[in-house]
CSV table of N, CA and C in Angstrom, one decimal:
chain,number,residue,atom,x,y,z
S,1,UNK,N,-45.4,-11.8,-85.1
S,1,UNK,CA,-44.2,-11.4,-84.3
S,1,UNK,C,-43.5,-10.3,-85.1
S,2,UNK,N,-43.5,-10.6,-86.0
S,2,UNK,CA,-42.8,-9.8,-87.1
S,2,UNK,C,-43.1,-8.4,-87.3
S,3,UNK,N,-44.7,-8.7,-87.5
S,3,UNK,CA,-45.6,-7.4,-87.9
S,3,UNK,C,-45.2,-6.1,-86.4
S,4,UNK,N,-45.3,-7.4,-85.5
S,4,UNK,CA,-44.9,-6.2,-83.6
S,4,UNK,C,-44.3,-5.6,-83.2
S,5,UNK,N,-42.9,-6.4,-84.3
S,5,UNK,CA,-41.6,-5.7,-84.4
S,5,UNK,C,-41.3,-4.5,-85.1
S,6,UNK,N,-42.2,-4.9,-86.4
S,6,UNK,CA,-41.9,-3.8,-87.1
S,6,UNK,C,-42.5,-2.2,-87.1
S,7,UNK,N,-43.7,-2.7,-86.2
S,7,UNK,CA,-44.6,-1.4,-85.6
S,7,UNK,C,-44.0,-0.8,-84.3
S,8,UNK,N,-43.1,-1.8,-83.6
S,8,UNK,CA,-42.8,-0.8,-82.5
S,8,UNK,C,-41.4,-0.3,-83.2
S,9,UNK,N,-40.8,-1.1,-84.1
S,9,UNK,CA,-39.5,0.1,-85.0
S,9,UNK,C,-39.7,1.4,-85.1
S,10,UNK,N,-41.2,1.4,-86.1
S,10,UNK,CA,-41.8,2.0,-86.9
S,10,UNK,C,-42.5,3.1,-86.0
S,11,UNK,N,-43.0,3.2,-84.7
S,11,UNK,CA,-43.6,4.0,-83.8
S,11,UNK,C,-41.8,4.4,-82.9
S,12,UNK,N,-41.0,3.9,-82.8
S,12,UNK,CA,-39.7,4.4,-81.9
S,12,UNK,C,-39.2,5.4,-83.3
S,13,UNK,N,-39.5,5.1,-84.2
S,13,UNK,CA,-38.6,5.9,-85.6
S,13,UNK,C,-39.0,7.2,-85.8
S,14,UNK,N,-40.8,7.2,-86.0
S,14,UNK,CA,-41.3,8.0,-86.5
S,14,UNK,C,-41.0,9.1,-84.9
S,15,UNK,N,-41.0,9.3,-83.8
S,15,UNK,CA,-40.6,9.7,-83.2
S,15,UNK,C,-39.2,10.2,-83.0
S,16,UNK,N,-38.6,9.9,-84.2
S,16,UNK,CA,-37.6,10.5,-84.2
S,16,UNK,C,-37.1,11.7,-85.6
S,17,UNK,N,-38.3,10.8,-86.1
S,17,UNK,CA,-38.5,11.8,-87.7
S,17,UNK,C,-38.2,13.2,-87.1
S,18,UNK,N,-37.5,13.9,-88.9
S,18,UNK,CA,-36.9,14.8,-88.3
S,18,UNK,C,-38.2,16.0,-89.0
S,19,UNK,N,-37.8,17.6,-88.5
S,19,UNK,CA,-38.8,18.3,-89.0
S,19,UNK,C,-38.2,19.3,-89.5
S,20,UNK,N,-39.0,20.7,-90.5
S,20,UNK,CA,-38.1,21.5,-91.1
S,20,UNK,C,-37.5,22.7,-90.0
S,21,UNK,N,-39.2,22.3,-89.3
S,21,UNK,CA,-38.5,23.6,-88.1
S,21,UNK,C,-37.3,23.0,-87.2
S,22,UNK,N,-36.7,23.6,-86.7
S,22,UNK,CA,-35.9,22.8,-85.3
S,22,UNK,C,-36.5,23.3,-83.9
S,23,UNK,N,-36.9,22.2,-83.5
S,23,UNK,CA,-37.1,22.0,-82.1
S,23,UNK,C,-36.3,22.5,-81.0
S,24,UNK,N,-36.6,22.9,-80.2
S,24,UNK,CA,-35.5,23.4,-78.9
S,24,UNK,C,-34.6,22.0,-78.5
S,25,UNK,N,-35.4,20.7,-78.7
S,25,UNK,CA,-34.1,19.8,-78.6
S,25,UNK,C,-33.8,19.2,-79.5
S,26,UNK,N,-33.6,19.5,-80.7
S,26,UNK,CA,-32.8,20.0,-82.1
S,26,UNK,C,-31.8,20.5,-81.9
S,27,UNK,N,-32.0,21.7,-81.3
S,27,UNK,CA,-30.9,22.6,-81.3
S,27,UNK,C,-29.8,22.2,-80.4
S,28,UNK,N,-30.7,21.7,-79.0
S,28,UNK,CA,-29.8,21.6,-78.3
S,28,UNK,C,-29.0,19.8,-78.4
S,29,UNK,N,-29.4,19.2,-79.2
S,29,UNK,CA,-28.9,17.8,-79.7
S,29,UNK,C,-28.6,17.3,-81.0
S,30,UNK,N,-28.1,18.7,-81.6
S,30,UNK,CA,-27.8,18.4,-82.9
S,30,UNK,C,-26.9,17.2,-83.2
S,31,UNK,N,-25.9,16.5,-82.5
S,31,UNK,CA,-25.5,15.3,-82.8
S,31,UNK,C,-26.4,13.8,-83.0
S,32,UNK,N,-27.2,14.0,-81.9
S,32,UNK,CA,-28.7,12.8,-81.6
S,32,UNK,C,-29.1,13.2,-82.8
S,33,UNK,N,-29.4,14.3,-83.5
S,33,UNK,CA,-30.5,14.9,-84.0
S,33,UNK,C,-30.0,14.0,-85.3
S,34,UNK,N,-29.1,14.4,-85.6
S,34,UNK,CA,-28.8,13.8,-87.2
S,34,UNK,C,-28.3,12.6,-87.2
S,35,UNK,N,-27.6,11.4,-86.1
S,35,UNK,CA,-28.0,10.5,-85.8
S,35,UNK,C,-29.5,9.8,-86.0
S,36,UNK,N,-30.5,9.9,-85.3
S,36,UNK,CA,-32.0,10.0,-85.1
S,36,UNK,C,-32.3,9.9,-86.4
S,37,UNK,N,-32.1,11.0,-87.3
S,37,UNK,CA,-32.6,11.5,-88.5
S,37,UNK,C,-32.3,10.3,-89.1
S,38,UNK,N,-30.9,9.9,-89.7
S,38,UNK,CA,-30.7,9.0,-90.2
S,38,UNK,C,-31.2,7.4,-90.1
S,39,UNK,N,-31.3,7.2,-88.5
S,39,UNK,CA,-32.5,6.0,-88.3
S,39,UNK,C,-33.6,6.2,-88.8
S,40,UNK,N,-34.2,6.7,-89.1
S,40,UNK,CA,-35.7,7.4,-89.5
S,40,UNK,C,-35.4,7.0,-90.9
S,41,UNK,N,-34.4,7.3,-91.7
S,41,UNK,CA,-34.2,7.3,-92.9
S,41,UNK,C,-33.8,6.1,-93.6
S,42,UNK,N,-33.0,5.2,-92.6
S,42,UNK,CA,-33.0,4.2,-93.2
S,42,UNK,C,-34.0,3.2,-93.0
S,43,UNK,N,-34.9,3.4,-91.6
S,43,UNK,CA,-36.4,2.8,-91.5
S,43,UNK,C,-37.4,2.7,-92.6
S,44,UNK,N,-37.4,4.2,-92.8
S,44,UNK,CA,-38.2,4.3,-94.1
S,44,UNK,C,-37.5,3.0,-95.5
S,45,UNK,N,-36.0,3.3,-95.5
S,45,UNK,CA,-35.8,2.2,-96.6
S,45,UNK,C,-36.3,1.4,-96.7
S,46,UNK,N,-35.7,0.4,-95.4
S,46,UNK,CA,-36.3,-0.9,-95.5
S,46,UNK,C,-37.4,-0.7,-95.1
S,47,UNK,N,-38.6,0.0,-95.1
S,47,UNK,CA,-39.9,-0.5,-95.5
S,47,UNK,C,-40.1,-0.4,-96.8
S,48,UNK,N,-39.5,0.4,-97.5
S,48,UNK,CA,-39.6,1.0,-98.8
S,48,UNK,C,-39.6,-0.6,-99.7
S,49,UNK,N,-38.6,-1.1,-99.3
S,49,UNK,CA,-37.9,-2.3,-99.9
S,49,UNK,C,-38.4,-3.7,-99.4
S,50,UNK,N,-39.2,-3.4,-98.5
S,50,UNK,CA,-40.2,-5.1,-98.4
S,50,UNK,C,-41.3,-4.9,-99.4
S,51,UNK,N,-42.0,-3.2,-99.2
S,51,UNK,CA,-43.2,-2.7,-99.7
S,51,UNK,C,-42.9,-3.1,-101.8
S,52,UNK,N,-41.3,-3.1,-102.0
S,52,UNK,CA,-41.1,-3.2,-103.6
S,52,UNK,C,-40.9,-4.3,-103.9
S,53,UNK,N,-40.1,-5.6,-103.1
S,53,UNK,CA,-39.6,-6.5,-103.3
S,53,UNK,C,-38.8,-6.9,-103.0
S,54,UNK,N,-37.3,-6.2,-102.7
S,54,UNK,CA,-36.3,-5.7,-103.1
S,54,UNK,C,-35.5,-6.4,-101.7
S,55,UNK,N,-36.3,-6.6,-101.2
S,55,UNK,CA,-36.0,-6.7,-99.2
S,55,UNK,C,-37.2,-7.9,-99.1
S,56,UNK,N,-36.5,-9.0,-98.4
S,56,UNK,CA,-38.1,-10.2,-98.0
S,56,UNK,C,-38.0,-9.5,-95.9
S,57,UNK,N,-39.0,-10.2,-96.1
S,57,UNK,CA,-39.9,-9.8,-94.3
S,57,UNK,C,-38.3,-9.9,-93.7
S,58,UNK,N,-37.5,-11.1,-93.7
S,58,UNK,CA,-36.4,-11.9,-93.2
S,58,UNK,C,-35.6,-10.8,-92.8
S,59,UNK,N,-34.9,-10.2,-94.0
S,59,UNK,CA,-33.9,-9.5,-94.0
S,59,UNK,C,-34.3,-7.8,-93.8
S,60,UNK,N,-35.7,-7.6,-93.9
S,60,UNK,CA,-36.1,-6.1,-93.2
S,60,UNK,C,-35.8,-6.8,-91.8
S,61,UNK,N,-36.3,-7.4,-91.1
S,61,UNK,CA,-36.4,-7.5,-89.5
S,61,UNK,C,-34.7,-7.9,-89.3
S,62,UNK,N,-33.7,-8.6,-89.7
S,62,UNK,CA,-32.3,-8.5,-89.5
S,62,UNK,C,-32.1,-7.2,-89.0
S,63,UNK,N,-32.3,-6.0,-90.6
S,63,UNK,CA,-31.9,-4.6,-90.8
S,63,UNK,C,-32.5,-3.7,-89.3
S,64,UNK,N,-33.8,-4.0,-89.3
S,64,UNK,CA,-34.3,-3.3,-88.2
S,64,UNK,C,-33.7,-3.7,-87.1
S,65,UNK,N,-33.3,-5.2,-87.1
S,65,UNK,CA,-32.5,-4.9,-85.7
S,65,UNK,C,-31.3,-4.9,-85.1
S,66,UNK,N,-30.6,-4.6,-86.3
S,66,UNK,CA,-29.2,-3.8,-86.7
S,66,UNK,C,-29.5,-2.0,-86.1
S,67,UNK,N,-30.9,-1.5,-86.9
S,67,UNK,CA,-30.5,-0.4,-86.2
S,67,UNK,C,-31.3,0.1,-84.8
S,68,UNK,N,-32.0,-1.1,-84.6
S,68,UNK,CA,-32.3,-1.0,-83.2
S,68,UNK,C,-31.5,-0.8,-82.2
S,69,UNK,N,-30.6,-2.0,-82.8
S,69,UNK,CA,-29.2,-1.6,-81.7
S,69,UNK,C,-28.4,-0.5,-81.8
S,70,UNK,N,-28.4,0.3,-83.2
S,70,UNK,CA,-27.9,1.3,-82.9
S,70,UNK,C,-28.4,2.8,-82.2
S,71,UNK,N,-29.9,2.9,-82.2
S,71,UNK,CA,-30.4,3.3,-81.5
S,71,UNK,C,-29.8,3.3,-80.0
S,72,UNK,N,-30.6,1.8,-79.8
S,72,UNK,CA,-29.9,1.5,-78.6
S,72,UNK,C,-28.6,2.3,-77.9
S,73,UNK,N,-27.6,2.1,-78.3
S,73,UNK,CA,-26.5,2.7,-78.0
S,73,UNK,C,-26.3,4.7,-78.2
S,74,UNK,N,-27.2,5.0,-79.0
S,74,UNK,CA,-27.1,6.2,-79.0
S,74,UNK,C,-27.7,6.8,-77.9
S,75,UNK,N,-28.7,6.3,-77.0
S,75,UNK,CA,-29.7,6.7,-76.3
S,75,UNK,C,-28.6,6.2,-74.7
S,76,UNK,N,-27.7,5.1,-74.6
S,76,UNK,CA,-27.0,4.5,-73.6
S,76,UNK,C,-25.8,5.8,-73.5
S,77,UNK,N,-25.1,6.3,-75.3
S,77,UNK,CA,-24.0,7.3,-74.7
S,77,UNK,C,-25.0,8.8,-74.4
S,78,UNK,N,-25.7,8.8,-74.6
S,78,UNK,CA,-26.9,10.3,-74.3
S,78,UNK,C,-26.7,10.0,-73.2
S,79,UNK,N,-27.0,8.9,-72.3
S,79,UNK,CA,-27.3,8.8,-71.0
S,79,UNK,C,-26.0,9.1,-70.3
S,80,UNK,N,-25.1,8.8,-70.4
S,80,UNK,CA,-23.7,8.9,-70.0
S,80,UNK,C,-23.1,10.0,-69.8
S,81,UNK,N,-23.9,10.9,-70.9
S,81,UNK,CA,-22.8,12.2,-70.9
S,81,UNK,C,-24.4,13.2,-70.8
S,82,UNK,N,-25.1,13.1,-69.5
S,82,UNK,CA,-26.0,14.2,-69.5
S,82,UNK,C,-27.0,14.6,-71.0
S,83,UNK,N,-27.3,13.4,-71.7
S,83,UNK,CA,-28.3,13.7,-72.6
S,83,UNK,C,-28.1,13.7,-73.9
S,84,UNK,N,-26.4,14.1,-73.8
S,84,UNK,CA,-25.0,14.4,-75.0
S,84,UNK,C,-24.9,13.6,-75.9
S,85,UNK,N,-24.5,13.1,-77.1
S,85,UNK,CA,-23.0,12.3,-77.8
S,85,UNK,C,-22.2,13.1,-77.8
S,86,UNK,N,-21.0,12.4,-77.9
S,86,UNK,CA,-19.7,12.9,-78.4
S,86,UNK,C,-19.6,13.0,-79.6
S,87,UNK,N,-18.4,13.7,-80.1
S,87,UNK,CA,-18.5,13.6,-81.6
S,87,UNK,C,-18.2,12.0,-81.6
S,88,UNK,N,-17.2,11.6,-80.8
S,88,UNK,CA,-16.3,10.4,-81.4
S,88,UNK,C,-17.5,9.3,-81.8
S,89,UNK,N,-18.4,9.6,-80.4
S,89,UNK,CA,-19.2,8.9,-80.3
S,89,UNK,C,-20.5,8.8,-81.6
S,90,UNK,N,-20.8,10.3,-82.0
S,90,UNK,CA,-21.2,10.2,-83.3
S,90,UNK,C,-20.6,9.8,-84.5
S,91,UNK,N,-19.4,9.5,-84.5
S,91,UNK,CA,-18.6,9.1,-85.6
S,91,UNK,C,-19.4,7.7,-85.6
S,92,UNK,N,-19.1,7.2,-84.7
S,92,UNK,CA,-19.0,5.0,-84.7
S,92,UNK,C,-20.1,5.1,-84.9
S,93,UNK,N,-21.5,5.9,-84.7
S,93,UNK,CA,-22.9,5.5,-84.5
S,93,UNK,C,-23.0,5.6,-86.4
S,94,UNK,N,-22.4,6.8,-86.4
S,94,UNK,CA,-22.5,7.0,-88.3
S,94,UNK,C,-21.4,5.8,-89.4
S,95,UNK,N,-20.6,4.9,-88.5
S,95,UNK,CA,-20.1,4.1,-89.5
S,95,UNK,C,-20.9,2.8,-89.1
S,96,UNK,N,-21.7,2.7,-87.9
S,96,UNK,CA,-22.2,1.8,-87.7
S,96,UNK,C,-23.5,1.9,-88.7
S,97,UNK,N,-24.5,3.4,-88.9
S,97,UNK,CA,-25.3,2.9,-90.2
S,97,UNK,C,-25.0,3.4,-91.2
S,98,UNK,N,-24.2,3.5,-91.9
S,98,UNK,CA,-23.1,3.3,-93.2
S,98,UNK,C,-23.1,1.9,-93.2
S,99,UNK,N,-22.7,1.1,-92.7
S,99,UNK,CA,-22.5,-0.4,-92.7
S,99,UNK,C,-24.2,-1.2,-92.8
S,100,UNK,N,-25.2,-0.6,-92.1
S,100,UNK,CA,-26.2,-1.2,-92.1
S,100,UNK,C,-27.5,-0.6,-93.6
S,101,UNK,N,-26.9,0.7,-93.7
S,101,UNK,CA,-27.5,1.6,-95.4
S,101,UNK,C,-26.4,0.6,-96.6
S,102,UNK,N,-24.7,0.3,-96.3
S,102,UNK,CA,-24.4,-0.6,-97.8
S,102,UNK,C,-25.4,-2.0,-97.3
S,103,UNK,N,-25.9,-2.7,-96.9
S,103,UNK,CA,-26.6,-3.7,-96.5
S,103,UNK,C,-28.1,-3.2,-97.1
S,104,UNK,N,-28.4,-2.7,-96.9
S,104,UNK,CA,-29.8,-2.2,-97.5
S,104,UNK,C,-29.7,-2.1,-99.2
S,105,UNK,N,-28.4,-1.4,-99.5
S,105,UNK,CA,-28.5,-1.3,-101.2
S,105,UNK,C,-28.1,-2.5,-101.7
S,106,UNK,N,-27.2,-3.1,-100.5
S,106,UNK,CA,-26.8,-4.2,-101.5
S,106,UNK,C,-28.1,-5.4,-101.6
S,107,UNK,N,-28.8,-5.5,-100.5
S,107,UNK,CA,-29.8,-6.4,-100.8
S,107,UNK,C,-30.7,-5.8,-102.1
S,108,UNK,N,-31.0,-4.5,-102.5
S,108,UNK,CA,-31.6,-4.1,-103.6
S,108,UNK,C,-31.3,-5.1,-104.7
S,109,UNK,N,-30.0,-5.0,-104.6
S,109,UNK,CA,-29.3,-5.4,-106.4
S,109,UNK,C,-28.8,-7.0,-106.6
């Protein structure tokens, strides 16, 4: 179950990985974009951190579905506003994983 979870994270994430070039919906969603980005980046952590020790299976699958849900909600205000975030709305999504990245370092130490 675990493993299913973490591949469909892991397949919704990498789909969001970011690239050097910018995409035309890059450009035109630079708020998602670095949102997105950041999912991707904290994905990578917590794989990083089952793969070192540092993180057990338990608490990567918590983390992942901490930011599943923030996904979640990024993709619900996209929908709301024609495709959009708001800034405000990018504010809460960026303190929501700030809150889920201090959770990740603190489980390191």
């Amino acid at each position: 179950m675990l493993k299913s979870l973490a591949l469909a994270l892991a397949a919704t994430f990498a789909l969001a990985a970011p690239s050097y070039a910018d995409t035309k919906w890059q450009q035109n969603h630079p708020r998602r974009e670095q949102v997105n980005s950041r999912l991707a980046n904290q994905n990578a952590r917590v794989n990083n951190g089952v793969k070192n020790g540092t993180l057990t299976k338990g608490q990567a699958a918590q983390l992942h579905r901490e930011d599943h849900a923030i996904r979640q909600q990024e993709r619900a205000d996209a929908a709301a506003h024609g495709g959009h975030i708001t800034k405000g709305e990018q504010r809460q999504l960026n303190r929501e994983e700030n809150h889920v990245s201090r959770q990740i370092y603190r489980e390191k130490h």
